[in-house]
mmCIF file of C-alpha atoms and ligand atoms in Angstrom:
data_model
loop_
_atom_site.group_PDB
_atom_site.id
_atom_site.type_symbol
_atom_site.label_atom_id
_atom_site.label_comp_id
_atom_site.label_asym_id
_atom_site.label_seq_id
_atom_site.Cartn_x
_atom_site.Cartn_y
_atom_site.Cartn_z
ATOM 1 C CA UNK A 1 -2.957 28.012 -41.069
ATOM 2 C CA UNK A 2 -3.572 29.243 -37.664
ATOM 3 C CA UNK A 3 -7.243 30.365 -36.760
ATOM 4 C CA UNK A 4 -6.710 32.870 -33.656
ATOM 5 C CA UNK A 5 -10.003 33.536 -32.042
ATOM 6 C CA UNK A 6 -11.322 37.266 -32.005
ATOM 7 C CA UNK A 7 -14.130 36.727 -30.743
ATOM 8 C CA UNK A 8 -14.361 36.982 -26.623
ATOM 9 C CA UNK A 9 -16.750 36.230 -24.304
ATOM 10 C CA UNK A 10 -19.389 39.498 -24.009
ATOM 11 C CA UNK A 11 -17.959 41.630 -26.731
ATOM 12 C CA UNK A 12 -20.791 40.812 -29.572
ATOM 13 C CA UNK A 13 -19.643 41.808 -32.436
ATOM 14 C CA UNK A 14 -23.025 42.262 -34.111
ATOM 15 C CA UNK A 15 -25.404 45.412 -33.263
ATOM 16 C CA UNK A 16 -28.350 43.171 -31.693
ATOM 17 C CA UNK A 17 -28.280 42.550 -28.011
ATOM 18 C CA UNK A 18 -27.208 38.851 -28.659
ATOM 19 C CA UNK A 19 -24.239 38.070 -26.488
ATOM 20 C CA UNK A 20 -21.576 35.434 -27.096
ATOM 21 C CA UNK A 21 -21.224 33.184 -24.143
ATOM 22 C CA UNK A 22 -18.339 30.606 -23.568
ATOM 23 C CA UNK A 23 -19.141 27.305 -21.913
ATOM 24 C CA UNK A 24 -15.855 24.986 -20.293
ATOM 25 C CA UNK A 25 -16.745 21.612 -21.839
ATOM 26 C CA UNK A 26 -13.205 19.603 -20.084
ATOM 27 C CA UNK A 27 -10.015 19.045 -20.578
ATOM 28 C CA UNK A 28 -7.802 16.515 -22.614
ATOM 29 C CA UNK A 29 -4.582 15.360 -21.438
ATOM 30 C CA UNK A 30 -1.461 15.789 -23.882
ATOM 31 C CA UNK A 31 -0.210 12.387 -23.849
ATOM 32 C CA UNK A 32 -4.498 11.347 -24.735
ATOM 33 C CA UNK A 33 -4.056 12.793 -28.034
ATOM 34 C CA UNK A 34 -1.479 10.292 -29.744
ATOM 35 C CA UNK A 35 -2.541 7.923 -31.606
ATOM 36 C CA UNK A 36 -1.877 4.290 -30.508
ATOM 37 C CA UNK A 37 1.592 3.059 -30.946
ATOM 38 C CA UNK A 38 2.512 6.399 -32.605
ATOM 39 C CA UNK A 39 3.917 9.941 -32.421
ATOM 40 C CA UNK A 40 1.165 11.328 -34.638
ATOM 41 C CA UNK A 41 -1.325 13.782 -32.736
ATOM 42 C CA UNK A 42 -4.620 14.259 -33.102
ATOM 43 C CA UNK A 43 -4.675 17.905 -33.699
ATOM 44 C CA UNK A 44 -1.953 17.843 -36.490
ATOM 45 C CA UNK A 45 -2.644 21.956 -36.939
ATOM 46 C CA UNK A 46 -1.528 22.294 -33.261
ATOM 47 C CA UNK A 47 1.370 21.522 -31.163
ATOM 48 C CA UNK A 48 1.219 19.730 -28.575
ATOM 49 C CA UNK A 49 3.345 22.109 -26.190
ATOM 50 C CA UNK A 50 1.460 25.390 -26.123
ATOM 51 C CA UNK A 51 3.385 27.471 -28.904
ATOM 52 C CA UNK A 52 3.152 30.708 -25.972
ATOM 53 C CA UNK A 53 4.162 29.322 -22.842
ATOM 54 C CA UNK A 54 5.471 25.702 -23.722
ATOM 55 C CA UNK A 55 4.308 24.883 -20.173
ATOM 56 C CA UNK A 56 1.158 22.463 -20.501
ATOM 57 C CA UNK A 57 0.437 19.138 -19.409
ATOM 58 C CA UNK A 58 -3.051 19.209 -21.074
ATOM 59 C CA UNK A 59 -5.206 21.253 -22.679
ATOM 60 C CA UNK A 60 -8.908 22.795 -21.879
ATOM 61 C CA UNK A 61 -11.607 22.861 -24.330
ATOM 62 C CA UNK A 62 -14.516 24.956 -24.403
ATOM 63 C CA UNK A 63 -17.506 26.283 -26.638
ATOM 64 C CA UNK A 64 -18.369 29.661 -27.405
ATOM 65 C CA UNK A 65 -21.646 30.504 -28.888
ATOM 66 C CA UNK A 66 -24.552 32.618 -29.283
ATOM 67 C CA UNK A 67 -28.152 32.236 -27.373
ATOM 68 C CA UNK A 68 -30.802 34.016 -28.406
ATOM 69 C CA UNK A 69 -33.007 35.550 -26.672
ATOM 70 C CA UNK A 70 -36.688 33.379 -26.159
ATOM 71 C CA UNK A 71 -34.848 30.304 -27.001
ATOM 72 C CA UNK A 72 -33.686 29.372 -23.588
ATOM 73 C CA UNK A 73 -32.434 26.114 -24.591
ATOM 74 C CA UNK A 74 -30.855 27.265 -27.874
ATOM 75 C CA UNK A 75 -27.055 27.688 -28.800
ATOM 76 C CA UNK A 76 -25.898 29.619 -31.979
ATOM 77 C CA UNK A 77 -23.404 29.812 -34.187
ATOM 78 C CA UNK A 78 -20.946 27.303 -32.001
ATOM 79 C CA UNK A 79 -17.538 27.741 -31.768
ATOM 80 C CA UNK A 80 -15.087 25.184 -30.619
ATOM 81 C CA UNK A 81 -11.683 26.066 -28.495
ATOM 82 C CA UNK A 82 -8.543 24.844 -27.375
ATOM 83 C CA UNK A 83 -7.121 27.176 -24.445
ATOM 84 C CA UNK A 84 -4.059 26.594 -22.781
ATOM 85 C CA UNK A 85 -4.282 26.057 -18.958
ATOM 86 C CA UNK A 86 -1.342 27.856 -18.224
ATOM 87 C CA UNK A 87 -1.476 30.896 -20.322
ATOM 88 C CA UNK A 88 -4.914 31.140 -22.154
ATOM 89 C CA UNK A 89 -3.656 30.794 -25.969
ATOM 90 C CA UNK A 90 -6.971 29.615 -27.159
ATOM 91 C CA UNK A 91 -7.297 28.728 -30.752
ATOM 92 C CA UNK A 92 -10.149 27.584 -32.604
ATOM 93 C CA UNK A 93 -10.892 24.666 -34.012
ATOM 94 C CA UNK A 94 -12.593 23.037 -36.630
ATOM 95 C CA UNK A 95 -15.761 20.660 -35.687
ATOM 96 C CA UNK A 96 -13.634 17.908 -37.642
ATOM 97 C CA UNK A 97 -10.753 18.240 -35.308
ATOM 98 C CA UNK A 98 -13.061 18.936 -32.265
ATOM 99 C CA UNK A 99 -14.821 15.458 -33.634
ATOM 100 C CA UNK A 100 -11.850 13.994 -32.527
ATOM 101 C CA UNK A 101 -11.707 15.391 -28.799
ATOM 102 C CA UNK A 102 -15.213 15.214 -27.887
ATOM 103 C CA UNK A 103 -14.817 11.579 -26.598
ATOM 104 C CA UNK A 104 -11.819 12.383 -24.704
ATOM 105 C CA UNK A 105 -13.348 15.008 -23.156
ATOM 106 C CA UNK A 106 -16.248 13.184 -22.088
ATOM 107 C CA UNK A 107 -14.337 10.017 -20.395
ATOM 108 C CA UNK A 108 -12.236 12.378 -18.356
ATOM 109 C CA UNK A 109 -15.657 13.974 -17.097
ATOM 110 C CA UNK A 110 -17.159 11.283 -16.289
ATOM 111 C CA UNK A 111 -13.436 9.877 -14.633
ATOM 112 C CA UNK A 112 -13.294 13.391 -12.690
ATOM 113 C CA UNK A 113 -16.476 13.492 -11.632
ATOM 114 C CA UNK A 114 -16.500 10.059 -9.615
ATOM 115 C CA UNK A 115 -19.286 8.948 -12.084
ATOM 116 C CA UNK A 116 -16.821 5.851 -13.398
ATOM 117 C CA UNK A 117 -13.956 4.104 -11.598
ATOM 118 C CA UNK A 118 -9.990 3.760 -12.754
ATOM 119 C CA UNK A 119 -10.696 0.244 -14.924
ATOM 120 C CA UNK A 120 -14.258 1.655 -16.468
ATOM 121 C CA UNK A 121 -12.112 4.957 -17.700
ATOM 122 C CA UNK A 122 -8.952 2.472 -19.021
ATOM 123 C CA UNK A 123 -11.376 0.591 -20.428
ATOM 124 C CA UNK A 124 -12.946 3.162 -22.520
ATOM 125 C CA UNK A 125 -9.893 5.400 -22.927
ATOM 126 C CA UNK A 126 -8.497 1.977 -24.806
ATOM 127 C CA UNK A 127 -11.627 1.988 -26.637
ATOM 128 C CA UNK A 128 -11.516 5.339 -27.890
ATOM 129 C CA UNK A 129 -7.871 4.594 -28.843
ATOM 130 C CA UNK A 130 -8.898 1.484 -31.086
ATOM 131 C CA UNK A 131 -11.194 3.967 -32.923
ATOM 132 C CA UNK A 132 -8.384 6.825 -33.326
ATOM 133 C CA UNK A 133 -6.078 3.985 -34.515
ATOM 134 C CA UNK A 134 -7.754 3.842 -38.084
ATOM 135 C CA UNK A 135 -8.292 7.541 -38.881
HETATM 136 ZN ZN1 ZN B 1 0.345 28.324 -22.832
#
């Protein structure tokens, strides 16, 4: 069952001066998200190929959420997305698929940012794999 996200960055959809804010966590490459030795994806509920433009070699992930005024620190009401580079099909997910990402996302920070070589990010990409493996 598809989940298509109606909520968009600024338009609250509540009467109080809360605003819903959208925060780029990273991005997960396609070929990241099958598990090992198989043609199973993670995200069973979505293709792989964006289902819009068919055009993506990976896929962006990003948070929208609420923060409330005097809570500087805070973050509401969290919503976890999949956009398409190439198009911006975003669809949400659930946090037991985004469960799932989150790791990926963070090696391929830290890999992008310079903040671990080529054999640290193998290394932990094949680690992450191992863990996928028995889900
Ligand atoms: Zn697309």
């Amino acid at each position: 069952m598809w989940n298509w996200s109606t909520l968009l960055p600024g338009t609250g959809s509540d009467k109080s001066n809360l605003k819903r804010e959208t925060e780029l966590l990273g991005k997960v490459w396609k070929h990241q998200m099958y598990k090992l030795d198989s043609e199973e994806w993670l995200l069973s509920r979505i293709n792989p190929d964006c289902e819009n433009c068919n055009n993506n070699d990976y896929y962006n992930f990003d948070m929208s959420f609420i923060k409330p005024y005097g809570l500087p620190l805070g973050k509401l009401h969290k919503i976890f997305r999949i956009v398409c580079p190439n198009c911006g099909e975003t669809i949400e997910l659930d946090v037991e698929e985004f469960i799932h990402i989150d790791p990926l996302i963070k090696v391929n920070n830290l890999f992008e940012s310079g903040k671990i070589d080529e054999s640290e990010y193998k290394y932990r990409l094949q680690k992450i794999e191992r863990r996928y493996h028995k889900i």
